[in-house]
């Protein structure tokens, strides 16, 4: 086990040349550097956030949904059938013609009746509009609060105005309480999303979102352990900028305020394009690729860090194309398609996803 730990925490991978873990282990009195053990505090906080979400959805979002007359749809339930249920849960939720004909003969049912059973059974697992409204309202509230906190914190930080400060004296950069809370709260939120996936109604993108949340957690943790918190905080803030607008558009969509939904989607699209296609490559990537090269020089984890950011930029371009396509269709039809919101949620923007340097860095 000791050999595995030594291999994983190899100083030549994680740290710049001529820097060791011992150099960071004993800072001056009153000085704190990021440590891997700090990340454990995100787990109890994640449970707390998960509990707050449950209370929020029941006591605040639920009444808001009722006020907006958003009720739980009563879909027709499929009649109990052990044979079809086994096929549905273990083989396929959408059987092809061969399966349908076989089941029809086995049950002595008409093929159309078997098709109807599977359609009704699929609908049973779909979350209601009220459920989606409550989830989006929770995400909107969290994303807005964390964005406001991030802006307030970064506004007072020198690296917000001169990104070269992300690398001055690296990796001997002091961990401030504000930066610690920002990072750990973001990390805890994504842990809470991991937990909630197993209690929420399972959706078809379950595995994709599970991988997404896991990648986000890994990337946040990676940048924390590597003490790249300054540039990491910029990445998180850039991605947080449009997330609450997307959730606001979804809320308007569920409440059937179409004009408000259209307006918010347009604003979201403009900010998404500006942050992902302009600010991220010309501000964030410029400092991680070029300014850091001049000030500290490359080393193994530096290459990995920048490779992940470049992959994320490619995803930004793909997501921007998808959003632009939806926007163009909306212009042609006169409104945003009712299901368009579902393709760009953070629980679903990033099936298509966008934080991931999750970003924090969440796709």
Coordinates of C-alpha atoms in Angstrom, one line a residue:
X1 CA 0.0 0.0 0.0
X2 CA 2.9 2.3 0.8
X3 CA 4.4 1.7 -2.6
X4 CA 1.1 2.5 -4.3
X5 CA 0.7 5.7 -2.3
X6 CA 4.3 6.7 -3.2
X7 CA 3.7 6.1 -6.8
X8 CA 0.4 8.1 -6.9
X9 CA 1.8 11.1 -5.0
X10 CA 5.0 11.2 -7.0
X11 CA 6.4 14.7 -6.6
X12 CA 7.8 14.7 -10.1
X13 CA 4.3 14.4 -11.5
X14 CA 2.4 16.7 -9.2
X15 CA 4.9 19.5 -8.5
X16 CA 7.1 21.8 -10.5
X17 CA 10.9 21.1 -10.6
X18 CA 12.8 21.5 -7.4
X19 CA 9.6 21.5 -5.2
X20 CA 8.7 18.6 -2.8
X21 CA 5.8 17.8 -0.6
X22 CA 8.0 18.4 2.4
X23 CA 8.4 22.0 1.2
X24 CA 4.6 22.4 1.5
X25 CA 4.1 20.4 4.7
X26 CA 5.5 22.9 7.2
X27 CA 4.4 26.5 6.2
X28 CA 5.1 29.5 8.4
X29 CA 2.8 30.2 11.3
X30 CA -0.6 31.4 10.1
X31 CA 0.0 30.2 6.6
X32 CA -2.1 27.3 5.2
X33 CA -1.6 25.4 1.9
X34 CA -4.2 23.1 0.3
X35 CA -3.9 19.5 1.5
X36 CA -5.6 16.4 0.1
X37 CA -7.2 15.7 3.5
X38 CA -9.2 19.0 3.2
X39 CA -11.3 17.4 0.5
X40 CA -12.8 15.0 3.0
X41 CA -14.7 17.9 4.6
X42 CA -16.8 18.1 1.4
X43 CA -18.5 14.7 2.2
X44 CA -20.4 15.8 5.3
X45 CA -21.2 19.1 3.7
X46 CA -22.6 17.2 0.7
X47 CA -25.0 15.3 3.0
X48 CA -26.0 18.7 4.5
X49 CA -26.6 20.2 1.0
X50 CA -28.6 17.1 0.1
X51 CA -30.8 17.5 3.2
X52 CA -31.3 21.2 2.5
X53 CA -32.4 20.3 -1.0
X54 CA -35.0 17.9 0.2
X55 CA -36.4 20.6 2.6
X56 CA -36.2 23.3 0.0
X57 CA -38.1 21.3 -2.6
X58 CA -40.8 20.3 -0.2
X59 CA -41.2 23.6 1.7
X60 CA -40.3 26.3 -0.9
X61 CA -40.3 24.9 -4.4
X62 CA -43.4 22.7 -3.9
X63 CA -45.6 25.6 -2.8
X64 CA -44.2 27.8 -5.6
X65 CA -45.2 25.1 -8.1
X66 CA -48.7 25.0 -6.6
X67 CA -48.9 28.8 -6.8
X68 CA -48.1 28.5 -10.5
X69 CA -50.6 25.7 -10.8
X70 CA -48.0 23.2 -11.8
X71 CA -49.5 19.8 -10.7
X72 CA -48.2 16.3 -10.9
X73 CA -49.6 14.7 -14.1
X74 CA -51.6 11.5 -13.5
X75 CA -50.3 9.2 -16.2
X76 CA -52.1 5.9 -16.8
X77 CA -50.2 3.1 -15.1
X78 CA -49.4 -0.1 -16.9
X79 CA -51.3 -3.1 -15.6
X80 CA -49.0 -5.5 -13.5
X81 CA -47.4 -8.2 -15.6
X82 CA -44.5 -10.2 -14.3
X83 CA -43.3 -11.3 -17.8
X84 CA -43.3 -7.8 -19.3
X85 CA -41.8 -6.2 -16.2
X86 CA -38.9 -8.6 -16.3
X87 CA -38.3 -7.8 -20.0
X88 CA -38.6 -4.0 -19.2
X89 CA -36.2 -4.0 -16.3
X90 CA -33.6 -6.5 -17.5
X91 CA -33.7 -6.6 -21.3
X92 CA -35.1 -3.6 -23.0
X93 CA -37.5 -0.7 -22.4
X94 CA -38.3 -0.4 -26.1
X95 CA -38.6 -3.8 -27.7
X96 CA -38.2 -4.2 -31.4
X97 CA -40.7 -6.0 -33.7
X98 CA -39.2 -9.4 -33.1
X99 CA -39.5 -9.1 -29.3
X100 CA -43.0 -7.7 -29.6
X101 CA -44.2 -10.6 -31.7
X102 CA -42.6 -13.1 -29.3
X103 CA -44.2 -11.5 -26.3
X104 CA -47.5 -11.3 -28.1
X105 CA -47.5 -15.0 -28.7
X106 CA -46.3 -15.8 -25.2
X107 CA -49.0 -13.7 -23.5
X108 CA -51.7 -14.2 -26.2
X109 CA -51.9 -10.5 -26.5
X110 CA -52.3 -8.3 -29.5
X111 CA -49.0 -6.7 -30.6
X112 CA -50.5 -3.2 -30.2
X113 CA -51.5 -4.1 -26.6
X114 CA -47.9 -5.1 -25.8
X115 CA -46.6 -1.8 -27.4
X116 CA -49.1 0.2 -25.3
X117 CA -48.0 -1.6 -22.1
X118 CA -44.3 -0.6 -22.7
X119 CA -45.3 2.9 -23.6
X120 CA -47.3 3.3 -20.4
X121 CA -44.5 1.6 -18.3
X122 CA -42.0 4.1 -19.7
X123 CA -44.2 7.0 -18.9
X124 CA -44.4 5.8 -15.3
X125 CA -40.7 6.4 -14.9
X126 CA -40.7 9.9 -16.4
X127 CA -40.5 12.6 -13.8
X128 CA -43.5 14.9 -13.7
X129 CA -43.4 18.6 -14.6
X130 CA -43.8 19.4 -11.0
X131 CA -40.8 17.3 -10.0
X132 CA -38.7 18.8 -12.7
X133 CA -39.8 22.3 -11.6
X134 CA -38.7 21.7 -8.0
X135 CA -35.4 20.3 -9.1
X136 CA -34.7 23.2 -11.4
X137 CA -35.7 25.7 -8.7
X138 CA -33.2 24.1 -6.3
X139 CA -30.4 24.2 -8.9
X140 CA -31.3 27.8 -9.9
X141 CA -31.1 28.9 -6.3
X142 CA -27.8 27.1 -5.7
X143 CA -26.2 28.3 -9.0
X144 CA -27.3 31.9 -8.4
X145 CA -25.9 31.9 -4.8
X146 CA -22.6 30.3 -5.7
X147 CA -22.2 32.6 -8.7
X148 CA -22.8 35.7 -6.5
X149 CA -20.4 34.4 -3.9
X150 CA -17.8 33.7 -6.6
X151 CA -18.1 37.1 -8.2
X152 CA -17.9 38.8 -4.8
X153 CA -14.8 36.8 -3.7
X154 CA -13.0 37.2 -7.0
X155 CA -13.8 40.9 -7.3
X156 CA -11.4 41.4 -4.4
X157 CA -8.7 39.0 -5.7
X158 CA -5.8 40.3 -7.7
X159 CA -5.8 37.3 -10.1
X160 CA -9.3 38.4 -11.3
X161 CA -7.7 41.5 -12.8
X162 CA -4.3 40.2 -13.7
X163 CA -4.2 36.4 -14.4
X164 CA -0.4 36.3 -14.0
X165 CA -1.1 36.4 -10.3
X166 CA -2.4 32.8 -10.7
X167 CA 1.3 31.7 -11.1
X168 CA 3.4 34.2 -9.1
X169 CA 5.0 32.3 -6.2
X170 CA 3.4 29.0 -7.3
X171 CA 2.9 26.5 -5.6
X172 CA 3.6 28.5 -2.4
X173 CA 0.3 30.3 -2.6
X174 CA -1.7 30.8 0.7
X175 CA -5.0 29.1 1.0
X176 CA -7.5 31.8 2.1
X177 CA -10.7 31.0 3.9
X178 CA -12.8 32.5 1.0
X179 CA -11.1 30.3 -1.6
X180 CA -11.4 27.2 0.6
X181 CA -15.2 27.7 1.1
X182 CA -15.7 28.4 -2.6
X183 CA -13.9 25.2 -3.6
X184 CA -15.3 22.9 -1.0
X185 CA -18.9 24.1 -1.5
X186 CA -18.7 23.5 -5.2
X187 CA -17.2 20.0 -4.6
X188 CA -19.8 19.2 -2.0
X189 CA -22.6 20.2 -4.4
X190 CA -21.4 17.7 -7.0
X191 CA -21.0 15.0 -4.3
X192 CA -24.7 15.8 -3.4
X193 CA -25.7 15.3 -7.0
X194 CA -24.0 11.9 -7.0
X195 CA -26.0 11.0 -3.9
X196 CA -29.3 12.2 -5.3
X197 CA -28.9 10.2 -8.5
X198 CA -29.6 7.1 -6.5
X199 CA -32.8 8.5 -4.8
X200 CA -34.2 10.5 -7.7
X201 CA -36.3 8.9 -10.4
X202 CA -33.8 7.2 -12.7
X203 CA -33.5 8.8 -16.1
X204 CA -32.1 7.5 -19.3
X205 CA -29.0 9.6 -18.9
X206 CA -28.2 8.1 -15.5
X207 CA -24.9 6.6 -16.4
X208 CA -23.8 9.6 -18.5
X209 CA -24.5 12.0 -15.7
X210 CA -22.9 9.7 -13.1
X211 CA -19.7 9.7 -15.2
X212 CA -20.0 13.5 -15.6
X213 CA -20.3 14.1 -11.9
X214 CA -17.5 11.8 -11.2
X215 CA -15.2 13.6 -13.7
X216 CA -16.2 16.9 -12.2
X217 CA -15.4 15.8 -8.7
X218 CA -12.0 14.4 -9.9
X219 CA -11.1 17.6 -11.7
X220 CA -12.0 19.9 -8.8
X221 CA -10.0 17.6 -6.5
X222 CA -7.1 17.5 -8.9
X223 CA -6.8 21.3 -9.1
X224 CA -7.2 21.6 -5.3
X225 CA -4.4 19.1 -4.4
X226 CA -2.2 20.7 -7.1
X227 CA -2.9 24.2 -5.6
X228 CA -4.2 25.5 -8.8
X229 CA -7.0 27.1 -6.9
X230 CA -6.6 30.6 -8.3
X231 CA -7.1 29.7 -11.9
X232 CA -9.6 27.0 -10.9
X233 CA -11.7 29.6 -9.2
X234 CA -11.7 31.6 -12.5
X235 CA -12.8 28.5 -14.4
X236 CA -15.6 27.8 -12.0
X237 CA -16.9 31.4 -12.1
X238 CA -16.8 31.4 -15.9
X239 CA -19.0 28.3 -16.0
X240 CA -21.3 29.5 -13.2
X241 CA -22.1 32.6 -15.2
X242 CA -24.8 31.0 -17.4
X243 CA -26.0 28.1 -15.4
X244 CA -28.6 29.9 -13.3
X245 CA -30.0 31.5 -16.4
X246 CA -30.5 28.1 -18.0
X247 CA -32.4 26.9 -14.9
X248 CA -34.5 30.1 -14.9
X249 CA -35.4 29.4 -18.5
X250 CA -36.5 25.9 -17.6
X251 CA -38.6 27.2 -14.7
X252 CA -40.4 29.6 -17.1
X253 CA -40.9 26.7 -19.5
X254 CA -42.4 24.4 -16.9
X255 CA -44.7 27.3 -15.7
X256 CA -45.7 27.9 -19.4
X257 CA -44.4 31.4 -19.5
X258 CA -43.3 31.0 -23.1
X259 CA -42.2 34.6 -23.8
X260 CA -40.1 34.7 -20.6
X261 CA -38.7 31.3 -21.4
X262 CA -37.7 32.6 -24.9
X263 CA -36.1 35.7 -23.5
X264 CA -34.1 33.9 -20.8
X265 CA -32.9 31.3 -23.3
X266 CA -31.6 34.0 -25.6
X267 CA -29.8 35.7 -22.7
X268 CA -28.4 32.3 -21.6
X269 CA -27.2 31.6 -25.2
X270 CA -25.5 35.0 -25.5
X271 CA -23.7 34.6 -22.2
X272 CA -22.9 31.0 -22.9
X273 CA -21.2 31.9 -26.2
X274 CA -19.4 34.8 -24.6
X275 CA -18.0 32.9 -21.7
X276 CA -17.2 29.6 -23.5
X277 CA -16.0 30.9 -26.9
X278 CA -14.4 34.2 -25.9
X279 CA -13.6 34.5 -22.2
X280 CA -12.5 30.9 -21.6
X281 CA -10.1 30.5 -24.6
X282 CA -8.7 34.0 -24.6
X283 CA -8.5 34.6 -20.9
X284 CA -8.4 31.2 -19.1
X285 CA -6.4 29.2 -21.7
X286 CA -4.1 32.1 -22.4
X287 CA -3.0 32.1 -18.7
X288 CA -2.8 28.3 -18.3
X289 CA -0.9 27.7 -21.5
X290 CA 1.3 30.8 -22.0
X291 CA 1.6 32.9 -18.8
X292 CA 2.1 29.8 -16.7
X293 CA 4.8 28.6 -19.2
X294 CA 6.7 31.9 -18.8
X295 CA 6.4 32.0 -15.0
X296 CA 6.7 28.4 -13.7
X297 CA 7.4 26.3 -16.8
X298 CA 5.8 23.0 -17.7
X299 CA 5.8 19.8 -15.7
X300 CA 3.8 16.5 -16.0
X301 CA 0.6 17.5 -14.2
X302 CA 0.7 20.9 -16.0
X303 CA 0.4 19.0 -19.3
X304 CA -2.5 17.0 -18.0
X305 CA -4.2 20.0 -16.6
X306 CA -4.0 21.9 -19.9
X307 CA -5.0 18.9 -21.9
X308 CA -8.2 18.6 -19.9
X309 CA -8.9 22.3 -20.4
X310 CA -8.4 21.9 -24.2
X311 CA -10.7 19.0 -24.3
X312 CA -13.3 21.1 -22.4
X313 CA -12.9 23.8 -25.0
X314 CA -13.7 21.4 -27.8
X315 CA -16.8 20.4 -25.8
X316 CA -17.7 24.1 -25.5
X317 CA -17.6 24.4 -29.3
X318 CA -19.9 21.4 -29.7
X319 CA -22.4 22.6 -27.1
X320 CA -22.4 26.1 -28.6
X321 CA -23.2 24.6 -32.0
X322 CA -26.1 22.6 -30.4
X323 CA -27.4 25.7 -28.7
X324 CA -27.1 27.8 -31.8
X325 CA -29.1 25.1 -33.7
X326 CA -31.9 25.2 -31.1
X327 CA -31.9 29.0 -31.3
X328 CA -32.1 29.0 -35.1
X329 CA -35.0 26.6 -34.9
X330 CA -36.7 28.9 -32.3
X331 CA -36.3 31.9 -34.6
X332 CA -37.9 29.9 -37.4
X333 CA -40.8 28.7 -35.3
X334 CA -41.2 31.8 -33.2
X335 CA -40.4 30.1 -29.9
X336 CA -38.0 27.8 -28.1
X337 CA -39.1 24.2 -28.5
X338 CA -40.6 22.9 -25.2
X339 CA -38.1 20.1 -24.9
X340 CA -35.1 22.2 -25.7
X341 CA -34.5 23.1 -22.1
X342 CA -34.0 19.4 -21.3
X343 CA -31.0 19.1 -23.5
X344 CA -29.0 21.7 -21.8
X345 CA -29.4 21.3 -18.0
X346 CA -26.6 20.9 -15.8
X347 CA -28.1 17.8 -14.8
X348 CA -28.9 17.3 -18.4
X349 CA -26.5 20.6 -20.1
X350 CA -24.1 18.4 -19.3
X351 CA -25.4 15.1 -20.6
X352 CA -24.6 17.3 -23.2
X353 CA -23.2 18.7 -20.2
X354 CA -20.8 22.1 -19.2
X355 CA -19.0 22.5 -16.3
X356 CA -16.4 20.0 -16.2
X357 CA -13.3 21.3 -15.6
X358 CA -16.4 20.9 -14.1
X359 CA -16.7 22.5 -13.5
X360 CA -15.8 22.9 -11.2
X361 CA -15.2 22.4 -13.5
X362 CA -18.4 21.6 -14.7
X363 CA -19.2 21.3 -18.1

